[in-house]
Amino acid sequence: MKFLIVTGLSGAGKSGAVNVLEDMGFYCIDNIPPQLIPKFADLCEHSNGQMKRVAIVTDIRGGDLFLDFDSSFDYLKNQSNLDVSVLFLDASDETLISRYKETRRKHPLDEQAHGSLEAAISMERKVLETVRDKADYYLDTTDFSMAQLRESVTSLFLENPGDNMIVKVMSFGFKYGSLREADIVLDVRCLPNPYYIPELKYHTGQEACVRDYVMQYDQSVELERKLRELFDFLIPLYIHEGKTQLVIGFGCTGGKHRSVTFAERTYEYLTEKGFKTRLCHRDINKGK
């Protein structure tokens, strides 16, 4: 089991990093005292394989409890069934000060530093010196945007960046309203409609008879070819920008024939290409 400890300076982006890890399938816990880490790790080990990748955040918010980090870390390292690593996030003092001013939040060491943010950051750096030395991964987020943070975390902990984004392919019928959640809406009402063929009217695009009818036309074949070229171009761009879900909607009049046909075939194509893909037919059972 991969057990990742996320720590570092307050304001350096730990929460953002954990959000990315959660999107990648890690089971994440924020702000756990070091003393509880071994107990939580034991719980994870006895989860019958349900927790294969875990990320926990522990930092100076734990106060004096954080001083036990070394002993808890050494305990985890001696557990043969755990692949333990540490991700340390840092940023320049100027950046941390700027971020705190933007959020108007108090530093965890504000009281000890008598209200001085500069002093609080300096105190935190000193406490974290030994922790930083244990880090397997180090990220300086001084000049990072959220997209850059996502890309950096993804590149560290995801073998295939495409796994970080789910492509949801949906069919729908315009007569029941447009698909508001879609990022890309494709109208296939331009194609011949099986609804007007008596023997196909009560079948759907999930069945070969309807799919064969829709795809027998040259315009259907050419449209699919062009759309696949578009997807091959667009999806890697969305992944690079850090998008975690892309919804592609195919719409026809009733959401049962043409849209379902194209959604089914697109789902099969993208799955074969290695993308993490889901399929949903919103209106296929309406109007029966």
mmCIF file of C-alpha atoms in Angstrom:
data_model
loop_
_atom_site.group_PDB
_atom_site.id
_atom_site.type_symbol
_atom_site.label_atom_id
_atom_site.label_comp_id
_atom_site.label_asym_id
_atom_site.label_seq_id
_atom_site.Cartn_x
_atom_site.Cartn_y
_atom_site.Cartn_z
ATOM 1 C CA MET A 1 0.000 0.000 0.000
ATOM 2 C CA LYS A 2 1.274 3.444 -0.918
ATOM 3 C CA PHE A 3 1.194 5.692 2.145
ATOM 4 C CA LEU A 4 1.979 9.319 1.370
ATOM 5 C CA ILE A 5 2.585 11.927 4.062
ATOM 6 C CA VAL A 6 1.927 15.473 2.843
ATOM 7 C CA THR A 7 3.482 18.233 4.915
ATOM 8 C CA GLY A 8 5.253 21.559 4.583
ATOM 9 C CA LEU A 9 4.804 25.257 5.209
ATOM 10 C CA SER A 10 1.387 26.666 6.006
ATOM 11 C CA GLY A 11 0.126 28.372 2.866
ATOM 12 C CA ALA A 12 2.379 26.398 0.519
ATOM 13 C CA GLY A 13 -0.499 24.511 -1.097
ATOM 14 C CA LYS A 14 -0.977 21.313 0.926
ATOM 15 C CA SER A 15 -4.783 21.473 0.695
ATOM 16 C CA GLY A 16 -4.611 21.962 -3.058
ATOM 17 C CA ALA A 17 -2.199 19.050 -3.405
ATOM 18 C CA VAL A 18 -4.473 16.776 -1.374
ATOM 19 C CA ASN A 19 -7.439 17.734 -3.555
ATOM 20 C CA VAL A 20 -5.436 16.621 -6.592
ATOM 21 C CA LEU A 21 -4.454 13.367 -4.884
ATOM 22 C CA GLU A 22 -8.088 12.705 -3.990
ATOM 23 C CA ASP A 23 -9.074 13.202 -7.626
ATOM 24 C CA MET A 24 -6.389 10.638 -8.493
ATOM 25 C CA GLY A 25 -7.983 8.038 -6.234
ATOM 26 C CA PHE A 26 -6.036 8.472 -2.999
ATOM 27 C CA TYR A 27 -7.925 8.107 0.274
ATOM 28 C CA CYS A 28 -7.094 11.421 1.949
ATOM 29 C CA ILE A 29 -7.131 12.643 5.550
ATOM 30 C CA ASP A 30 -6.294 16.245 6.443
ATOM 31 C CA ASN A 31 -4.700 17.544 9.659
ATOM 32 C CA ILE A 32 -3.972 14.310 11.493
ATOM 33 C CA PRO A 33 -1.615 14.472 14.526
ATOM 34 C CA PRO A 34 1.574 12.389 14.103
ATOM 35 C CA GLN A 35 0.669 10.244 17.130
ATOM 36 C CA LEU A 36 -2.431 8.969 15.306
ATOM 37 C CA ILE A 37 -0.636 8.174 12.055
ATOM 38 C CA PRO A 38 0.578 4.681 13.098
ATOM 39 C CA LYS A 39 -2.904 3.719 14.299
ATOM 40 C CA PHE A 40 -4.455 4.992 11.086
ATOM 41 C CA ALA A 41 -1.841 3.120 9.038
ATOM 42 C CA ASP A 42 -2.681 -0.109 10.902
ATOM 43 C CA LEU A 43 -6.357 0.472 10.118
ATOM 44 C CA CYS A 44 -5.551 0.960 6.437
ATOM 45 C CA GLU A 45 -3.518 -2.253 6.347
ATOM 46 C CA HIS A 46 -6.527 -4.194 7.639
ATOM 47 C CA SER A 47 -8.964 -2.684 5.129
ATOM 48 C CA ASN A 48 -8.952 -5.854 2.970
ATOM 49 C CA GLY A 49 -7.319 -4.027 0.098
ATOM 50 C CA GLN A 50 -9.891 -1.230 -0.023
ATOM 51 C CA MET A 51 -7.226 1.383 0.712
ATOM 52 C CA LYS A 52 -4.420 0.889 -1.769
ATOM 53 C CA ARG A 53 -3.283 4.510 -1.890
ATOM 54 C CA VAL A 54 -3.509 6.790 1.119
ATOM 55 C CA ALA A 55 -2.435 10.405 1.589
ATOM 56 C CA ILE A 56 -2.480 12.158 4.955
ATOM 57 C CA VAL A 57 -1.675 15.756 5.832
ATOM 58 C CA THR A 58 0.178 16.479 9.047
ATOM 59 C CA ASP A 59 1.698 19.830 9.866
ATOM 60 C CA ILE A 60 2.239 22.544 12.426
ATOM 61 C CA ARG A 61 -1.502 22.853 13.062
ATOM 62 C CA GLY A 62 -1.031 19.945 15.452
ATOM 63 C CA GLY A 63 0.964 22.221 17.756
ATOM 64 C CA ASP A 64 3.270 20.387 20.167
ATOM 65 C CA LEU A 65 1.842 17.085 18.916
ATOM 66 C CA PHE A 66 3.699 17.645 15.645
ATOM 67 C CA LEU A 67 6.992 17.275 17.504
ATOM 68 C CA ASP A 68 6.385 13.506 17.569
ATOM 69 C CA PHE A 69 6.650 13.317 13.783
ATOM 70 C CA ASP A 70 10.053 11.600 13.798
ATOM 71 C CA SER A 71 8.980 8.677 15.966
ATOM 72 C CA SER A 72 5.769 8.133 13.999
ATOM 73 C CA PHE A 73 7.664 8.306 10.704
ATOM 74 C CA ASP A 74 10.268 5.782 11.885
ATOM 75 C CA TYR A 75 7.475 3.427 12.969
ATOM 76 C CA LEU A 76 5.870 3.576 9.520
ATOM 77 C CA LYS A 77 9.176 3.008 7.760
ATOM 78 C CA ASN A 78 9.600 -0.255 9.669
ATOM 79 C CA GLN A 79 6.259 -1.577 8.421
ATOM 80 C CA SER A 80 7.140 -3.901 5.552
ATOM 81 C CA ASN A 81 3.703 -3.689 3.943
ATOM 82 C CA LEU A 82 3.792 0.101 3.568
ATOM 83 C CA ASP A 83 5.406 2.086 0.795
ATOM 84 C CA VAL A 84 5.927 5.271 2.837
ATOM 85 C CA SER A 85 6.981 8.558 1.281
ATOM 86 C CA VAL A 86 6.865 12.234 2.181
ATOM 87 C CA LEU A 87 5.781 15.132 -0.021
ATOM 88 C CA PHE A 88 7.039 18.472 1.286
ATOM 89 C CA LEU A 89 5.560 21.724 -0.037
ATOM 90 C CA ASP A 90 7.428 24.991 0.338
ATOM 91 C CA ALA A 91 7.243 28.572 -0.900
ATOM 92 C CA SER A 92 9.142 31.786 -0.394
ATOM 93 C CA ASP A 93 8.379 33.918 2.652
ATOM 94 C CA GLU A 94 7.082 36.704 0.418
ATOM 95 C CA THR A 95 4.669 34.326 -1.309
ATOM 96 C CA LEU A 96 3.412 32.871 1.960
ATOM 97 C CA ILE A 97 2.843 36.349 3.380
ATOM 98 C CA SER A 98 0.977 37.385 0.247
ATOM 99 C CA ARG A 99 -1.245 34.302 0.369
ATOM 100 C CA TYR A 100 -2.097 34.862 4.024
ATOM 101 C CA LYS A 101 -3.015 38.459 3.312
ATOM 102 C CA GLU A 102 -5.282 37.346 0.475
ATOM 103 C CA THR A 103 -7.106 34.759 2.579
ATOM 104 C CA ARG A 104 -7.005 36.815 5.806
ATOM 105 C CA ARG A 105 -6.442 33.650 7.810
ATOM 106 C CA LYS A 106 -4.325 33.424 10.943
ATOM 107 C CA HIS A 107 -1.097 31.466 10.877
ATOM 108 C CA PRO A 108 -1.162 28.426 13.216
ATOM 109 C CA LEU A 109 1.734 29.963 15.172
ATOM 110 C CA ASP A 110 0.195 33.419 15.322
ATOM 111 C CA GLU A 111 -0.096 33.493 19.109
ATOM 112 C CA GLN A 112 3.425 32.185 19.698
ATOM 113 C CA ALA A 113 4.722 34.806 17.267
ATOM 114 C CA HIS A 114 2.687 37.554 19.000
ATOM 115 C CA GLY A 115 0.815 38.387 15.813
ATOM 116 C CA SER A 116 3.881 38.691 13.577
ATOM 117 C CA LEU A 117 3.354 36.694 10.389
ATOM 118 C CA GLU A 118 7.034 36.948 9.456
ATOM 119 C CA ALA A 119 8.059 35.540 12.836
ATOM 120 C CA ALA A 120 5.460 32.753 12.603
ATOM 121 C CA ILE A 121 6.798 31.624 9.238
ATOM 122 C CA SER A 122 10.361 31.704 10.542
ATOM 123 C CA MET A 123 9.382 29.606 13.571
ATOM 124 C CA GLU A 124 7.581 27.111 11.349
ATOM 125 C CA ARG A 125 10.573 26.734 9.048
ATOM 126 C CA LYS A 126 12.771 25.886 12.009
ATOM 127 C CA VAL A 127 10.362 23.232 13.285
ATOM 128 C CA LEU A 128 10.110 21.689 9.809
ATOM 129 C CA GLU A 129 13.843 21.470 9.113
ATOM 130 C CA THR A 130 14.175 17.803 10.071
ATOM 131 C CA VAL A 131 10.916 16.911 8.348
ATOM 132 C CA ARG A 132 12.100 18.486 5.114
ATOM 133 C CA ASP A 133 15.243 16.369 5.277
ATOM 134 C CA LYS A 134 13.079 13.238 5.228
ATOM 135 C CA ALA A 135 11.129 14.320 2.144
ATOM 136 C CA ASP A 136 11.084 12.052 -0.898
ATOM 137 C CA TYR A 137 9.366 14.722 -2.998
ATOM 138 C CA TYR A 138 9.819 18.472 -2.738
ATOM 139 C CA LEU A 139 7.701 21.118 -4.453
ATOM 140 C CA ASP A 140 8.412 24.847 -4.306
ATOM 141 C CA THR A 141 5.058 26.429 -5.143
ATOM 142 C CA THR A 142 6.267 30.045 -5.105
ATOM 143 C CA ASP A 143 5.336 30.709 -8.721
ATOM 144 C CA PHE A 144 2.677 28.013 -9.091
ATOM 145 C CA SER A 145 -0.840 28.542 -10.307
ATOM 146 C CA MET A 146 -3.405 25.938 -9.243
ATOM 147 C CA ALA A 147 -3.093 24.334 -12.675
ATOM 148 C CA GLN A 148 0.685 24.097 -12.294
ATOM 149 C CA LEU A 149 0.331 22.566 -8.830
ATOM 150 C CA ARG A 150 -2.091 19.993 -10.210
ATOM 151 C CA GLU A 151 0.248 19.167 -13.079
ATOM 152 C CA SER A 152 3.241 18.792 -10.745
ATOM 153 C CA VAL A 153 1.439 16.521 -8.278
ATOM 154 C CA THR A 154 -0.005 14.482 -11.127
ATOM 155 C CA SER A 155 3.394 13.998 -12.729
ATOM 156 C CA LEU A 156 4.825 12.760 -9.420
ATOM 157 C CA PHE A 157 2.162 10.242 -8.469
ATOM 158 C CA LEU A 158 0.393 9.159 -11.634
ATOM 159 C CA GLU A 159 2.053 6.824 -14.098
ATOM 160 C CA ASN A 160 -0.510 7.597 -16.775
ATOM 161 C CA PRO A 161 -1.712 11.237 -16.597
ATOM 162 C CA GLY A 162 -4.777 10.277 -18.626
ATOM 163 C CA ASP A 163 -6.020 8.309 -15.624
ATOM 164 C CA ASN A 164 -6.479 11.583 -13.785
ATOM 165 C CA MET A 165 -9.424 12.615 -15.965
ATOM 166 C CA ILE A 166 -12.706 10.801 -16.397
ATOM 167 C CA VAL A 167 -14.395 11.199 -19.768
ATOM 168 C CA LYS A 168 -18.143 10.851 -19.333
ATOM 169 C CA VAL A 169 -19.980 10.170 -22.580
ATOM 170 C CA MET A 170 -23.712 10.862 -22.458
ATOM 171 C CA SER A 171 -26.688 10.703 -24.789
ATOM 172 C CA PHE A 172 -29.797 12.829 -24.401
ATOM 173 C CA GLY A 173 -32.883 14.027 -26.214
ATOM 174 C CA PHE A 174 -33.299 17.724 -26.988
ATOM 175 C CA LYS A 175 -37.067 17.367 -26.495
ATOM 176 C CA TYR A 176 -36.349 16.765 -22.795
ATOM 177 C CA GLY A 177 -33.993 19.706 -22.472
ATOM 178 C CA SER A 178 -30.328 20.264 -23.238
ATOM 179 C CA LEU A 179 -27.507 18.648 -21.254
ATOM 180 C CA ARG A 180 -26.421 21.383 -18.875
ATOM 181 C CA GLU A 181 -23.522 19.444 -17.365
ATOM 182 C CA ALA A 182 -21.846 18.833 -20.729
ATOM 183 C CA ASP A 183 -18.544 20.457 -21.647
ATOM 184 C CA ILE A 184 -19.041 19.518 -25.298
ATOM 185 C CA VAL A 185 -22.503 19.132 -26.871
ATOM 186 C CA LEU A 186 -22.749 17.457 -30.266
ATOM 187 C CA ASP A 187 -26.050 17.587 -32.154
ATOM 188 C CA VAL A 188 -26.549 14.490 -34.326
ATOM 189 C CA ARG A 189 -30.067 15.370 -35.484
ATOM 190 C CA CYS A 190 -28.506 16.009 -38.889
ATOM 191 C CA LEU A 191 -28.421 12.246 -39.480
ATOM 192 C CA PRO A 192 -31.251 10.000 -40.778
ATOM 193 C CA ASN A 193 -33.658 9.136 -37.950
ATOM 194 C CA PRO A 194 -34.451 5.446 -37.217
ATOM 195 C CA TYR A 195 -37.572 6.606 -35.355
ATOM 196 C CA TYR A 196 -39.432 6.776 -38.668
ATOM 197 C CA ILE A 197 -38.583 3.172 -39.564
ATOM 198 C CA PRO A 198 -41.432 1.082 -38.063
ATOM 199 C CA GLU A 199 -39.294 -1.937 -37.220
ATOM 200 C CA LEU A 200 -36.688 0.282 -35.458
ATOM 201 C CA LYS A 201 -38.939 2.803 -33.718
ATOM 202 C CA TYR A 202 -39.092 0.919 -30.431
ATOM 203 C CA HIS A 203 -35.441 -0.167 -30.394
ATOM 204 C CA THR A 204 -32.466 1.918 -29.228
ATOM 205 C CA GLY A 205 -28.898 2.669 -30.210
ATOM 206 C CA GLN A 206 -27.755 0.005 -27.766
ATOM 207 C CA GLU A 207 -29.007 -2.586 -30.243
ATOM 208 C CA ALA A 208 -27.206 -3.633 -33.404
ATOM 209 C CA CYS A 209 -30.211 -3.064 -35.675
ATOM 210 C CA VAL A 210 -30.343 0.647 -34.844
ATOM 211 C CA ARG A 211 -26.580 1.146 -34.829
ATOM 212 C CA ASP A 212 -26.251 -0.572 -38.204
ATOM 213 C CA TYR A 213 -28.973 1.649 -39.633
ATOM 214 C CA VAL A 214 -27.397 4.879 -38.364
ATOM 215 C CA MET A 215 -23.888 3.934 -39.484
ATOM 216 C CA GLN A 216 -24.849 2.740 -42.959
ATOM 217 C CA TYR A 217 -24.827 6.328 -44.222
ATOM 218 C CA ASP A 218 -21.688 7.997 -45.527
ATOM 219 C CA GLN A 219 -22.403 11.177 -43.546
ATOM 220 C CA SER A 220 -22.547 9.185 -40.313
ATOM 221 C CA VAL A 221 -19.219 7.502 -41.023
ATOM 222 C CA GLU A 222 -17.588 10.801 -41.984
ATOM 223 C CA LEU A 223 -18.988 12.601 -38.933
ATOM 224 C CA GLU A 224 -17.659 9.902 -36.632
ATOM 225 C CA ARG A 225 -14.236 10.060 -38.274
ATOM 226 C CA LYS A 226 -14.022 13.822 -37.826
ATOM 227 C CA LEU A 227 -15.230 13.641 -34.235
ATOM 228 C CA ARG A 228 -12.628 11.032 -33.368
ATOM 229 C CA GLU A 229 -9.926 13.270 -34.788
ATOM 230 C CA LEU A 230 -11.310 16.094 -32.652
ATOM 231 C CA PHE A 231 -11.291 13.961 -29.498
ATOM 232 C CA ASP A 232 -7.745 12.769 -30.207
ATOM 233 C CA PHE A 233 -6.688 16.414 -30.339
ATOM 234 C CA LEU A 234 -8.783 17.877 -27.509
ATOM 235 C CA ILE A 235 -8.620 15.315 -24.711
ATOM 236 C CA PRO A 236 -4.827 15.488 -24.171
ATOM 237 C CA LEU A 237 -5.165 19.286 -23.961
ATOM 238 C CA TYR A 238 -7.825 18.999 -21.252
ATOM 239 C CA ILE A 239 -5.625 16.535 -19.349
ATOM 240 C CA HIS A 240 -2.646 18.886 -19.599
ATOM 241 C CA GLU A 241 -4.733 21.733 -18.173
ATOM 242 C CA GLY A 242 -5.651 19.601 -15.167
ATOM 243 C CA LYS A 243 -9.327 18.950 -15.900
ATOM 244 C CA THR A 244 -10.591 16.001 -13.847
ATOM 245 C CA GLN A 245 -13.857 15.340 -15.716
ATOM 246 C CA LEU A 246 -14.856 15.951 -19.301
ATOM 247 C CA VAL A 247 -18.505 15.436 -20.252
ATOM 248 C CA ILE A 248 -19.254 14.831 -23.927
ATOM 249 C CA GLY A 249 -22.939 14.934 -24.789
ATOM 250 C CA PHE A 250 -24.569 13.571 -27.932
ATOM 251 C CA GLY A 251 -28.064 14.861 -28.540
ATOM 252 C CA CYS A 252 -30.823 13.814 -30.918
ATOM 253 C CA THR A 253 -34.559 14.439 -30.812
ATOM 254 C CA GLY A 254 -35.672 11.789 -28.324
ATOM 255 C CA GLY A 255 -32.363 10.516 -26.962
ATOM 256 C CA LYS A 256 -32.894 6.899 -27.996
ATOM 257 C CA HIS A 257 -31.448 6.222 -31.442
ATOM 258 C CA ARG A 258 -28.805 8.444 -33.059
ATOM 259 C CA SER A 259 -27.416 9.985 -29.886
ATOM 260 C CA VAL A 260 -27.209 6.600 -28.169
ATOM 261 C CA THR A 261 -25.475 5.102 -31.199
ATOM 262 C CA PHE A 262 -22.787 7.776 -31.230
ATOM 263 C CA ALA A 263 -22.389 7.748 -27.449
ATOM 264 C CA GLU A 264 -21.945 3.973 -27.432
ATOM 265 C CA ARG A 265 -19.413 4.000 -30.258
ATOM 266 C CA THR A 266 -17.508 6.957 -28.804
ATOM 267 C CA TYR A 267 -17.363 5.277 -25.400
ATOM 268 C CA GLU A 268 -15.932 2.133 -26.996
ATOM 269 C CA TYR A 269 -13.396 4.153 -28.990
ATOM 270 C CA LEU A 270 -12.139 6.207 -26.033
ATOM 271 C CA THR A 271 -11.972 3.128 -23.802
ATOM 272 C CA GLU A 272 -9.839 1.366 -26.395
ATOM 273 C CA LYS A 273 -7.587 4.444 -26.478
ATOM 274 C CA GLY A 274 -6.922 3.941 -22.776
ATOM 275 C CA PHE A 275 -8.971 6.779 -21.289
ATOM 276 C CA LYS A 276 -10.944 6.280 -18.086
ATOM 277 C CA THR A 277 -14.442 6.473 -19.527
ATOM 278 C CA ARG A 278 -18.024 6.279 -18.317
ATOM 279 C CA LEU A 279 -21.242 5.960 -20.286
ATOM 280 C CA CYS A 280 -24.705 7.301 -19.490
ATOM 281 C CA HIS A 281 -27.940 7.479 -21.506
ATOM 282 C CA ARG A 282 -30.091 10.155 -19.878
ATOM 283 C CA ASP A 283 -33.330 9.800 -21.798
ATOM 284 C CA ILE A 284 -33.227 6.306 -23.253
ATOM 285 C CA ASN A 285 -36.140 5.093 -21.111
ATOM 286 C CA LYS A 286 -38.334 8.178 -21.365
ATOM 287 C CA GLY A 287 -41.587 8.166 -23.287
ATOM 288 C CA LYS A 288 -42.077 4.416 -23.201
#
